[in-house]
Coordinates of C-alpha atoms in Angstrom, one line a residue:
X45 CA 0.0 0.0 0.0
X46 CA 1.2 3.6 -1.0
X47 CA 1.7 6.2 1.9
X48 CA 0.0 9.2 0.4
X49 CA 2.0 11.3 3.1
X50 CA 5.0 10.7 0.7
X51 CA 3.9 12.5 -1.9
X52 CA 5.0 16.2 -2.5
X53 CA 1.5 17.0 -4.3
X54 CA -1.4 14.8 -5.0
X55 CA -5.1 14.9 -6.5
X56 CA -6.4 16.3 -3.9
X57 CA -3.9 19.3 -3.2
X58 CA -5.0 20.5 -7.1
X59 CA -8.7 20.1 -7.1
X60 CA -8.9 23.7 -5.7
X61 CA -6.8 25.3 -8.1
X62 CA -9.0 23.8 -10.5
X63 CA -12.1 24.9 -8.8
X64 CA -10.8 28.2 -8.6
X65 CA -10.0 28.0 -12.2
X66 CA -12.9 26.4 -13.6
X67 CA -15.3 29.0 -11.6
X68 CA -13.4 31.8 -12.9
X69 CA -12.2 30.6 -16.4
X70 CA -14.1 33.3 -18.1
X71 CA -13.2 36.1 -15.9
X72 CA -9.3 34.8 -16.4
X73 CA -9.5 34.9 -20.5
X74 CA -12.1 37.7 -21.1
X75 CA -10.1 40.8 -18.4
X76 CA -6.6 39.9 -19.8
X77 CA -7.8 40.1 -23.7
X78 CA -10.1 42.8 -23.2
X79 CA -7.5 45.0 -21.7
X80 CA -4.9 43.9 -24.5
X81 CA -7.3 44.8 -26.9
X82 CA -8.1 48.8 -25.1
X83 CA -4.3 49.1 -24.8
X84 CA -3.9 48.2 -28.4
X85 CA -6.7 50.6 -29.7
X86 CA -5.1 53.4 -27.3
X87 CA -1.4 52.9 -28.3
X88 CA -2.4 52.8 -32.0
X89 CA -4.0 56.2 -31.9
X90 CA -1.0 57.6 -29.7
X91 CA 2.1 59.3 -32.1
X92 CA 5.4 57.5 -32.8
X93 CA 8.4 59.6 -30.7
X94 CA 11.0 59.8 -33.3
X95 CA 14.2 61.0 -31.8
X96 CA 17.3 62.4 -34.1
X97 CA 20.9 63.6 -32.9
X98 CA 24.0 65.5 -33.8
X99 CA 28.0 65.5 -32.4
X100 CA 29.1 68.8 -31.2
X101 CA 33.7 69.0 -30.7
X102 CA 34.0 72.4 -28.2
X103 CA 37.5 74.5 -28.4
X104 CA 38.4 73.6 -32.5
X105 CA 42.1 72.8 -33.0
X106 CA 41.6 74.6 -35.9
X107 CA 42.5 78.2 -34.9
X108 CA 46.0 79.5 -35.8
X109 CA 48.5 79.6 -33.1
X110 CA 49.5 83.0 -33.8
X111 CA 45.6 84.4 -33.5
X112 CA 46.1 83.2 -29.8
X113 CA 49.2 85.0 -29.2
X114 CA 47.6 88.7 -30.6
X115 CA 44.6 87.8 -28.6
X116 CA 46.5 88.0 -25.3
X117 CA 47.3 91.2 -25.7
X118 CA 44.5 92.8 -27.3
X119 CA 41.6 91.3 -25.6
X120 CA 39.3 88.8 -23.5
X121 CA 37.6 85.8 -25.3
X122 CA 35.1 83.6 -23.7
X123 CA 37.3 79.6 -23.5
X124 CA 35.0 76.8 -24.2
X125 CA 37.1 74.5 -21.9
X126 CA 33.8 74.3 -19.4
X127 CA 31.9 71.7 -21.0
X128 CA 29.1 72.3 -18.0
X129 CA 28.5 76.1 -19.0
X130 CA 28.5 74.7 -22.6
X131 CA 26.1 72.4 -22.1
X132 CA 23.9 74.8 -20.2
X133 CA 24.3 77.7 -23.4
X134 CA 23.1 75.2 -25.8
X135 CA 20.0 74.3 -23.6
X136 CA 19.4 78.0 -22.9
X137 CA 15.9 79.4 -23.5
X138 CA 17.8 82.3 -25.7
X139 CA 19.1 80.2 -27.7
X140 CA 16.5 77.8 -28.3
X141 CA 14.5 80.9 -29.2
X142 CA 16.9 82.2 -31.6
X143 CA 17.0 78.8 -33.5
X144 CA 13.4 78.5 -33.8
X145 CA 13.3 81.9 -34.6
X146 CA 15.0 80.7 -38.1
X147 CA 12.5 77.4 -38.4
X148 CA 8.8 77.2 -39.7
X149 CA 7.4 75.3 -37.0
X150 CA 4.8 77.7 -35.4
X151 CA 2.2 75.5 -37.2
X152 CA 1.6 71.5 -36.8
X153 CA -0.4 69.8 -39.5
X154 CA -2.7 66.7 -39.0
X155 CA -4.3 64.1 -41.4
X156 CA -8.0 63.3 -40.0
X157 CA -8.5 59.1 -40.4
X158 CA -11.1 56.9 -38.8
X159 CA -8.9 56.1 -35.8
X160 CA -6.0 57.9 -35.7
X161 CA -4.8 61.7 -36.3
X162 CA -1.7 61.6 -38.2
X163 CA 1.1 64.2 -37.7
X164 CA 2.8 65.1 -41.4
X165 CA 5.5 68.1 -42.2
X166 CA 3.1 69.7 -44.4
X167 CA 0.1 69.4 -46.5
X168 CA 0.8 68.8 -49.8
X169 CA -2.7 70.1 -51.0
X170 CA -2.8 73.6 -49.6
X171 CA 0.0 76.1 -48.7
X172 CA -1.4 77.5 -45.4
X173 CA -0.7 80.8 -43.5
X174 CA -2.5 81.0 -40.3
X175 CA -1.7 84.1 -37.9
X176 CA -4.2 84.4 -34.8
X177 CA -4.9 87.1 -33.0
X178 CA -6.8 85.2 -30.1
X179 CA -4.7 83.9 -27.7
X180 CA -7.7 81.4 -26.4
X181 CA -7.0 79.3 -30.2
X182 CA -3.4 78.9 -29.6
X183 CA -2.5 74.6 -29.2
X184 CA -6.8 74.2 -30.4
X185 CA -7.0 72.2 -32.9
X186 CA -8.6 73.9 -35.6
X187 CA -10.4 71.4 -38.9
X188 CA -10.0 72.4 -42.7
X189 CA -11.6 70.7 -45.6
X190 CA -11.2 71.2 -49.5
X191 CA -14.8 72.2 -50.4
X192 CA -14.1 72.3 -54.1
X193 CA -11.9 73.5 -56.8
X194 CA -12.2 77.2 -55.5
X195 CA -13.2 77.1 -51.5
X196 CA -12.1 75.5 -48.5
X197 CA -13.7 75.2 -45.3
X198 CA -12.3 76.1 -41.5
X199 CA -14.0 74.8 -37.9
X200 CA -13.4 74.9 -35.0
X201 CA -15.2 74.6 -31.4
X202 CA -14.9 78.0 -29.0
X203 CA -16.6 78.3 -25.6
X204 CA -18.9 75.7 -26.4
X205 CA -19.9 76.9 -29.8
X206 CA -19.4 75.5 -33.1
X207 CA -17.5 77.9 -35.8
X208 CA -17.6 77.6 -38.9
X209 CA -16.5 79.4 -42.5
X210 CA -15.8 78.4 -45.9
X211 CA -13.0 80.9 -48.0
X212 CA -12.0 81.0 -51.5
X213 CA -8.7 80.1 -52.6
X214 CA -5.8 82.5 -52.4
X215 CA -7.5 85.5 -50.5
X216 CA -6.7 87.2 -47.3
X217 CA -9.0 86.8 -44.7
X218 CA -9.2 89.1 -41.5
X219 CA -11.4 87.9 -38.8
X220 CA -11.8 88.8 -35.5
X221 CA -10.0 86.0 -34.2
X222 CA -7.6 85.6 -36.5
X223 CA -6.0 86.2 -40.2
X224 CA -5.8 83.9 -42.8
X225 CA -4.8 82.7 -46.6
X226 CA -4.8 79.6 -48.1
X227 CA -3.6 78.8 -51.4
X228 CA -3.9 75.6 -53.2
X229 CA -1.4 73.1 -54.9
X230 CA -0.5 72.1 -58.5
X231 CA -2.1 68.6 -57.7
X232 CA -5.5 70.5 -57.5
X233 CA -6.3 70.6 -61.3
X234 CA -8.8 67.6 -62.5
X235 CA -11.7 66.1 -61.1
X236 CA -10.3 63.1 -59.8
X237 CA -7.3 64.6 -57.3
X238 CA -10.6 67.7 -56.0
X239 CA -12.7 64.1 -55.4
X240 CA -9.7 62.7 -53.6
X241 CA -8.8 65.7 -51.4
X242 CA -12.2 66.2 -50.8
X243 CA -12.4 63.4 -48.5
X244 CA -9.6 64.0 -46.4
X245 CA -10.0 65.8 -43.1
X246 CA -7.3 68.5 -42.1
X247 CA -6.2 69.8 -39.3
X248 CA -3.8 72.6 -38.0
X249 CA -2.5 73.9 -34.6
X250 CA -1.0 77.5 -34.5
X251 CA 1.4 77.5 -31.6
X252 CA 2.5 80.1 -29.2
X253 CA 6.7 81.0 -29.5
X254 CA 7.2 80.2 -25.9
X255 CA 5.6 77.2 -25.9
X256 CA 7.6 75.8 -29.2
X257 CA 10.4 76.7 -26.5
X258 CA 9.4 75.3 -23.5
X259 CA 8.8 72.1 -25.5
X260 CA 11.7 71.7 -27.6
X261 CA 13.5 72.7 -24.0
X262 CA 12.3 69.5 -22.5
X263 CA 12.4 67.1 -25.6
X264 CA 16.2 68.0 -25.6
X265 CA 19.3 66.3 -24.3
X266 CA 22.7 66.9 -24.3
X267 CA 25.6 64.2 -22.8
X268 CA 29.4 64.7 -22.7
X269 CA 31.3 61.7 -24.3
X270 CA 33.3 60.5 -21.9
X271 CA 37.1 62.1 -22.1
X272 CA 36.6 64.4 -24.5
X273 CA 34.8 67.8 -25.2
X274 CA 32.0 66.4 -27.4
X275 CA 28.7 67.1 -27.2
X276 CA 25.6 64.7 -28.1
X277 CA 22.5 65.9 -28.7
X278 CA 19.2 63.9 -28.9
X279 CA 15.8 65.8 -29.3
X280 CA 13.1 64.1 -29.6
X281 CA 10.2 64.4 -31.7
X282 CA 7.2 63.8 -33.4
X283 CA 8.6 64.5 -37.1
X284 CA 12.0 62.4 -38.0
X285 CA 12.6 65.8 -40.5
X286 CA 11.3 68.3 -38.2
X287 CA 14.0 67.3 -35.2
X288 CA 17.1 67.1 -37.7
X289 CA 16.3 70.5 -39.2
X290 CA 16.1 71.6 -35.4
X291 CA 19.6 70.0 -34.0
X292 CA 21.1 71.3 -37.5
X293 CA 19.3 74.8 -36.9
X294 CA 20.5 74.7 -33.4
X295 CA 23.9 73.5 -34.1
X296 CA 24.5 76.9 -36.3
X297 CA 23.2 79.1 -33.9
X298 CA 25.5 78.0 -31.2
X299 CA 28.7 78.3 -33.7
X300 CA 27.4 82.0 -34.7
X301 CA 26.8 82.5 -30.7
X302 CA 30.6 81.4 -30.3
X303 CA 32.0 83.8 -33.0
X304 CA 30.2 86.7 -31.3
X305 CA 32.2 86.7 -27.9
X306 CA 35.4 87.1 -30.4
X307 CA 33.7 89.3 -32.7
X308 CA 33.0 91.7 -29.5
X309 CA 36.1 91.8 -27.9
X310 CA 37.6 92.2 -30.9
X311 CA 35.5 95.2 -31.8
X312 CA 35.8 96.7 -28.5
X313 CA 39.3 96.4 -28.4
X314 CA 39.4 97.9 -32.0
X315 CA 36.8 100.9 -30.6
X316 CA 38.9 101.6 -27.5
X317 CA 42.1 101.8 -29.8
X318 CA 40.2 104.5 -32.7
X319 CA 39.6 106.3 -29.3
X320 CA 42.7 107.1 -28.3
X321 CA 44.1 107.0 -31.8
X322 CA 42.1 109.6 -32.3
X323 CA 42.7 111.6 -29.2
X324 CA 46.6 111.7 -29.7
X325 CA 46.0 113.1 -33.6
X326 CA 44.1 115.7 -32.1
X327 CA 47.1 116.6 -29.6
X328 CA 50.2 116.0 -32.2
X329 CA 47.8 118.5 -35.0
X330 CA 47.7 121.4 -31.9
X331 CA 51.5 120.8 -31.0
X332 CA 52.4 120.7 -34.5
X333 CA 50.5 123.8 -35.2
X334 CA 52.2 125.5 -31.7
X335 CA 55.5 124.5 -33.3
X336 CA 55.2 126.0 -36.9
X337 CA 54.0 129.1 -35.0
X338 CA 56.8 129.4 -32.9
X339 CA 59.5 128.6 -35.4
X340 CA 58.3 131.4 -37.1
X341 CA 59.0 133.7 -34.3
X342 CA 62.2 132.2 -33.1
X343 CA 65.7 130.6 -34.5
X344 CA 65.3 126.9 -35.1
X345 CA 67.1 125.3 -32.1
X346 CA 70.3 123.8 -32.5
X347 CA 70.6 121.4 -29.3
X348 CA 74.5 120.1 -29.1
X349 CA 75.4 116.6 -28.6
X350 CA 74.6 116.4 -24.6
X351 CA 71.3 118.2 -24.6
X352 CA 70.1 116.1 -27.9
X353 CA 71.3 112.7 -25.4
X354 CA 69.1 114.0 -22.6
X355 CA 66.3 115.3 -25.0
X356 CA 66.2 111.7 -26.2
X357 CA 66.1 110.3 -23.1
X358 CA 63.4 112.6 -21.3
X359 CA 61.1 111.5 -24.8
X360 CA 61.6 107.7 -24.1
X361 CA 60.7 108.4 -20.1
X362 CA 57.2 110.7 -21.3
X363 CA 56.4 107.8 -23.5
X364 CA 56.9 105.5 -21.5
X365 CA 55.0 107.4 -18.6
X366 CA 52.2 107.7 -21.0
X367 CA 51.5 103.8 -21.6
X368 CA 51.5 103.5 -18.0
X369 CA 48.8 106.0 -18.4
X370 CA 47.0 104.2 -20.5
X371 CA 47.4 101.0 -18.5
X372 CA 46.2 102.5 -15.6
X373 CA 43.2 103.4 -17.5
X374 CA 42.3 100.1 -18.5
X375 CA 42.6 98.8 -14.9
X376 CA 39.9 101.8 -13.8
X377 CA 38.1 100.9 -16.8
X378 CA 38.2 96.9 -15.2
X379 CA 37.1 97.5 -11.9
X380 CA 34.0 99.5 -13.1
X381 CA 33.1 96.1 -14.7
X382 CA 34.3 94.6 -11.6
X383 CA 31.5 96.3 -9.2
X384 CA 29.2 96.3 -11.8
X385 CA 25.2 94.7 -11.4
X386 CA 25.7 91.2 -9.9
X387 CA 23.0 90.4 -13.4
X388 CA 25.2 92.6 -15.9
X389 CA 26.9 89.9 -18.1
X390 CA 28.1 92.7 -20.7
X391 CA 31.7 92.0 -22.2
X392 CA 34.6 93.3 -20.1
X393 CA 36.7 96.1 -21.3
X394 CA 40.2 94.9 -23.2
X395 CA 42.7 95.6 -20.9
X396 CA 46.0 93.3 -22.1
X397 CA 46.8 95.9 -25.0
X398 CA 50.0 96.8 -23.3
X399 CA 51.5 93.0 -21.5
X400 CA 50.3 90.1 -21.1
X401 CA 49.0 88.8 -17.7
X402 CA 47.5 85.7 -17.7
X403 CA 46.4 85.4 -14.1
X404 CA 43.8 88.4 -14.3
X405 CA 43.2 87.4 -17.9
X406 CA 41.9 83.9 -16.0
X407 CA 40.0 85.3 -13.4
X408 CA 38.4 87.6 -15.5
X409 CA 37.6 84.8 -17.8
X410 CA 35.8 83.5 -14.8
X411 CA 33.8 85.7 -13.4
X412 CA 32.4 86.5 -16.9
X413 CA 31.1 82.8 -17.7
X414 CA 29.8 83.2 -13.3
X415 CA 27.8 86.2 -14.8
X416 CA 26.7 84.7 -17.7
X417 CA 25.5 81.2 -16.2
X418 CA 23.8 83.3 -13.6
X419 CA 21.7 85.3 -16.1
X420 CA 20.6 82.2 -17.9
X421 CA 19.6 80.4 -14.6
X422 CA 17.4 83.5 -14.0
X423 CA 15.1 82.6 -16.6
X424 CA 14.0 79.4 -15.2
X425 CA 14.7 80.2 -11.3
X426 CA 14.0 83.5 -9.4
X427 CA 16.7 85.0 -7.0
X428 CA 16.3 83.2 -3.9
X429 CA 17.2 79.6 -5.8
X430 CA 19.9 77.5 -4.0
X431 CA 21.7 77.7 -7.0
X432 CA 21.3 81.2 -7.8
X433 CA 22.8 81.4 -4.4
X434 CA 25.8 79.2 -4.6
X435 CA 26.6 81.3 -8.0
X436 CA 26.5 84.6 -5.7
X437 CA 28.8 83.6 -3.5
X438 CA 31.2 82.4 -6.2
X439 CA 30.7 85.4 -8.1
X440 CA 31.8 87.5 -4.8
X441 CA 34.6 85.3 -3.9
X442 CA 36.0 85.7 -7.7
X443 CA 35.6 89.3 -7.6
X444 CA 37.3 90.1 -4.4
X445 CA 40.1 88.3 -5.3
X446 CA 40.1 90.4 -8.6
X447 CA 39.9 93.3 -6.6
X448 CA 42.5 92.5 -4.7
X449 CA 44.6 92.1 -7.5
X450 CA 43.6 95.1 -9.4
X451 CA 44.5 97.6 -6.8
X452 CA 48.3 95.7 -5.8
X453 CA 48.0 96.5 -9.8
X454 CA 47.0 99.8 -9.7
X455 CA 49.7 101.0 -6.9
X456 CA 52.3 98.7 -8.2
X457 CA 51.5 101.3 -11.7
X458 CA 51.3 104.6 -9.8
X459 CA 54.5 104.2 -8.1
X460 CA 56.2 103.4 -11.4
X461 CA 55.1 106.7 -12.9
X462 CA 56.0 108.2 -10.1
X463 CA 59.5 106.9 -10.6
X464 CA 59.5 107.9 -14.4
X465 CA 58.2 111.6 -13.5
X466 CA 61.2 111.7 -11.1
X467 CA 63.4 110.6 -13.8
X468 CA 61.5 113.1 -15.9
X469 CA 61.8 116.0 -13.6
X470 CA 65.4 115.2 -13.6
X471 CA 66.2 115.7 -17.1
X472 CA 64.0 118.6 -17.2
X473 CA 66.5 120.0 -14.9
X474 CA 69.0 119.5 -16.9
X475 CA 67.9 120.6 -19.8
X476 CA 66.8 124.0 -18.3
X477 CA 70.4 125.0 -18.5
X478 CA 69.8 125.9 -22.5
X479 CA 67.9 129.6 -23.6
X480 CA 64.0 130.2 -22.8
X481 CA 63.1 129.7 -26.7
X482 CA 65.3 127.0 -27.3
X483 CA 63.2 125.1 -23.9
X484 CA 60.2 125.9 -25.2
X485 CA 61.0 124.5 -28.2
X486 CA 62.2 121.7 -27.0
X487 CA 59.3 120.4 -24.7
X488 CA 57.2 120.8 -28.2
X489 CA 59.2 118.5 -29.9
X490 CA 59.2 116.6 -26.8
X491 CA 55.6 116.4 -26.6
X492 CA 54.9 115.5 -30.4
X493 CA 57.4 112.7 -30.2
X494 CA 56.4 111.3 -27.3
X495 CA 52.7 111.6 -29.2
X496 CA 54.2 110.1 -32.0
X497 CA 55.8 106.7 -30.0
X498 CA 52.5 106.2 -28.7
X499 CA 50.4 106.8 -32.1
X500 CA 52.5 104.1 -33.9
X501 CA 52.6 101.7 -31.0
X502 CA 48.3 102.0 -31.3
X503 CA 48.5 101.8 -35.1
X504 CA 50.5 98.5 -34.5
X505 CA 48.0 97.2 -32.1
X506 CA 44.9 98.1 -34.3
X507 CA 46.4 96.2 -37.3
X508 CA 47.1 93.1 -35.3
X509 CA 43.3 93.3 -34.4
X510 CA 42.3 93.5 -37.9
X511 CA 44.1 90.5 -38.9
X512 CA 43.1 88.6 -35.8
X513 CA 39.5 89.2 -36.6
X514 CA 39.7 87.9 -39.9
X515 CA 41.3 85.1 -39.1
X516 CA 38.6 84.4 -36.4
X517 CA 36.9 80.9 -36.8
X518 CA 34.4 78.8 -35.1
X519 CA 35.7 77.6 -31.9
X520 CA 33.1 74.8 -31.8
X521 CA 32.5 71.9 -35.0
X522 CA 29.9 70.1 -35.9
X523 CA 31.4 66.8 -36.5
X524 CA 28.4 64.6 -37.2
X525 CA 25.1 66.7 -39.0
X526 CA 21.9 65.4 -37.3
X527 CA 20.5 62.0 -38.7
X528 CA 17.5 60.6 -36.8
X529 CA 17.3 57.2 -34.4
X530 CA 14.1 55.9 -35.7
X531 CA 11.4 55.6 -32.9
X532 CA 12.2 55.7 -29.6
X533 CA 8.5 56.2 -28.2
X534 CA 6.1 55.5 -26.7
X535 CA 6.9 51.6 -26.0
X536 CA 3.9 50.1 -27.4
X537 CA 4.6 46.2 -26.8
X538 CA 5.5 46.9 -22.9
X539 CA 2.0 49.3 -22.4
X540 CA 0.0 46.1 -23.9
X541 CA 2.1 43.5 -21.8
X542 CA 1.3 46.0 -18.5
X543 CA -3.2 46.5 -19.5
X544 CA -2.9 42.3 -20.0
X545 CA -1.2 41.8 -17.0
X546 CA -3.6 44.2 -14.8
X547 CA -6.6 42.7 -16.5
X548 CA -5.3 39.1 -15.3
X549 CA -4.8 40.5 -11.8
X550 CA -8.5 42.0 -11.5
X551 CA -9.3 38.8 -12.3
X552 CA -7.7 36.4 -9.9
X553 CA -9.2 39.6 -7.3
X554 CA -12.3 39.0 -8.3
X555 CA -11.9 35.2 -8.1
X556 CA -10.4 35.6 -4.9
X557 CA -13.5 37.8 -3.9
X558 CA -16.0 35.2 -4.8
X559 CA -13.6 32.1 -3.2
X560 CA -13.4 34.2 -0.1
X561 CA -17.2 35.8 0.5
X562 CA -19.4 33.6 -2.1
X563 CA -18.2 30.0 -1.9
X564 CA -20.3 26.8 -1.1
X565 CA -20.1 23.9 -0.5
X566 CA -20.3 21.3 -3.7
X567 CA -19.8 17.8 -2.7
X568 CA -19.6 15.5 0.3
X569 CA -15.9 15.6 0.2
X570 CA -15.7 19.4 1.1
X571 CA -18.4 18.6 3.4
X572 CA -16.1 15.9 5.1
X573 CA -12.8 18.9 5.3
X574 CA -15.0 21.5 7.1
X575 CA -17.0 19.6 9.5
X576 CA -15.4 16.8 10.8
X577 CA -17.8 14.2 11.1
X578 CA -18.3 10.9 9.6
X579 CA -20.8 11.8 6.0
X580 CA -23.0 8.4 4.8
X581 CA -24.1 10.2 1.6
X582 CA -25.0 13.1 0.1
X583 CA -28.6 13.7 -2.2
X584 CA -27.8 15.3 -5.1
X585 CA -29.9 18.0 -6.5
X586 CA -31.0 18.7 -9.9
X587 CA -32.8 22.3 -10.9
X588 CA -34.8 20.4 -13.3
X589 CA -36.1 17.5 -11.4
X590 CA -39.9 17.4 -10.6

């Protein structure tokens, strides 16, 4: 005889799974197929997500070494080494503007079907031009239909009510609501194409600017590859064509947004140079003038050979006093930048036109991209963001430093000029030794030389800055134009899988429901497991039976 007790499972261990199942069979197949089938109808009405990307290099080898080298002494340019304020420029609500600014894409077409509204680039049948002037119709979907060979047909629902109006072909219409013109195709010429366009239902959505940029905001993204400066960005869409043009759009932007920080400097610089150039012509015309009129009132002066050796001298000192000048100038000119608006992100003024120093060229550097990251974090955060804060303090920190700096500058210039006038005031001295007329001459030829160093060291600066700005070159590279990805959304297969597999839960709920609060008992041998006591038979019962 079998011991039943050695058996992992038997009969009797199963018959109320298949109860359970048998009771519930229906519930089991019906919920899981019937959700399938919902999900199915619901994901075949939703829009593919296509998605499309292009490869950005930051900081271009291509740039001429030499361009580098006039830069440091003319001016500040923005360096792209910070991938992170990179990143946060391309994905900047200015910019995005500014490149959709350049795109058609303030209006989304539609093709009407039975079951599903299908988004296209355009409609090949009519050349549309849809301006509103009702801000309540902006994202509404608003119906067209080709009447016949000369009018078309616009609807539209608006508080409730039903509007509609039927247009000819190729007028301007001004409504209330909005302005319109619709022109039809070359494909509208015989019976048979009218008949065919007739029965298609079209639809259009005029779309507000900031919410084309609030959207194409979000559908972006923008990684670093890993050890390099390169840029990948994805945006998804709902046009394959319409995201390329986009990420190629963008991608010019940003290079035109990167030549503008060395356009700037470079004009500023340029500016700042015609200034003064312009200044000292002004001085050497009136000291030329002074010394035509006094030569004809006086002997030329005939210095000898030690008062022409301290004349040259006491020129090189003045000119040399006078570039400090200058200098010192430009390091006022900095520190008004420097305590400027904590939100002004304005260019700094070109201070390395006389030697190069790279440490303030760096921090300077700095707290411009601080100022700038801070002004484009104001558009989507107010003030008192965490962030907003942390950049604050930065900003501070980076400017007292500068400060700091600047004024060991600024005394380490003032007591050099004050060693030059010494030296000057020494060889004045000297010099005073010679006749009245021959002094005054003297100090007006001093003067225009000294005029006259300066001028042509200016001139030599201004023609490096024309050269450097046309040699100026994108500092960022597209190196791969935007292709699209395919689909990458919604996941149709997995939302199906998910409705199927909540329809089998509700059922094996319900089943449990109904096994917990509604079961009976069936057969003596249930009868037996519940009440413990010995069963002789049962009496079956039949609904039929008389």
């Amino acid at each position: 005889m079998t011991d039943r007790s050695s058996n992992l499972i038997d009969a009797e261990d199963l018959r109320p799974i298949f109860k359970f199942v048998g009771k519930n069979w229906y519930l089991l197949l019906l919920l899981p197929v019937s959700a399938y089938v919902i999900a199915y109808t619901y994901t075949h009405r939703l829009a593919d997500i296509y998605a499309a990307k292009t490869e950005i290099l930051l900081k271009s080898s291509e740039t001429y070494d030499y361009q580098n080298q006039i830069y440091s002494n003319i001016g500040m340019y923005s360096l792209l080494a910070d991938v992170t304020n990179q990143k946060r420029i391309l994905a900047s609500y200015d910019l995005i503007s500014r490149s959709l600014e350049k795109v058609d894409f303030d209006i989304t077409y539609y093709l009407v079907g039975r079951l599903k509204t299908l988004q296209v680039d355009r409609i090949d049948a009519l050349d549309v031009d849809f301006k509103l002037s009702n801000p309540a119709l902006f994202n509404m979907p608003i119906n067209m239909k080709v009447v016949n060979v000369d009018e078309y047909q616009i609807s539209y629902e608006f508080l409730g009510q039903q509007i509609e109006a039927t247009y000819p072909f190729g007028e301007i219409i001004s409504a209330p609501d909005y302005s319109l013109v619709v022109n039809k195709s070359s494909s509208m010429v015989n019976d048979a194409t009218i008949e065919s366009i007739k029965r298609q239902d079209f639809q259009v959505k005029v779309h507000r600017h900031d919410y084309l940029v609030n959207k194409y905001k979000r559908t972006l993204e923008i990684e670093k590859v890993e050890y390099t400066s390169i840029l990948t960005l994805t945006l998804r869409d709902e046009l394959p064509t319409r995201a390329k043009r986009f990420l190629d759009t963008l991608s010019k932007v940003y290079i035109d947004y990167t030549l503008e920080s060395q356009i700037s400097v470079n004009e500023n610089t340029e500016r700042y140079i015609d200034k003064q150039l312009d200044e000292l012509a002004d001085i050497m015309d009136s000291l030329e003038g002074q010394m035509e009129g006094f030569k004809e009132r006086h002997k030329i002066l005939d210095l000898d050979k030690e008062q022409n050796e301290y004349f040259r001298s006491l020129v090189e000192f003045e000119s040399e006093k006078r570039k400090m000048e200058l200098r010192l100038e430009s390091i006022r000119a900095l520190e008004k930048f420097l305590y400027a608006e904590m939100n002004d992100a304005s260019l700094p003024p070109s201070f390395y036109i006389f030697e190069e120093d790279q440490l303030l060229q760096e921090q300077v550097n700095q707290l411009f991209n601080l100022k700038v990251e801070r002004t484009q974090n104001l558009i989507n955060v107010t003030e008192e963001n965490l962030k907003i804060t942390k950049l604050d303090s930065l900003i501070s920190t980076v400017r007292s430093s500068i400060g700091q700096y600047t004024r060991d500058t600024e005394r380490a210039i003032i007591s050099k000029i004050s060693d030059v006038q010494t030296q000057v005031l020494k060889l004045e001295k000297k010099l005073q030794d010679i006749p009245k007329s021959q002094r005054d001459i003297v100090g007006i030829d001093r003067k225009i030389k000294v005029n006259e160093s300066l001028y042509i060291f200016l001139l030599e600066k201004k023609a490096n800055t024309v050269i450097a700005r046309a040699a100026i070159i994108p500092q960022t590279t597209v190196i791969e134009a935007a292709r699209s990805i395919g689909v990458v959304g919604p996941d149709k297969q997995r939302t199906m899988y998910i409705a199927s597999g909540v329809g089998l839960f509700i059922a094996l709920l319900i089943g449990f429901i109904r096994l917990v609060f509604f079961e009976r008992i069936e057969n003596t041998r249930e009868l037996k497991k519940v009440a413990n006591l010995p069963v002789l038979g049962g009496i079956p019962s039949y609904s039929d039976a008389e």
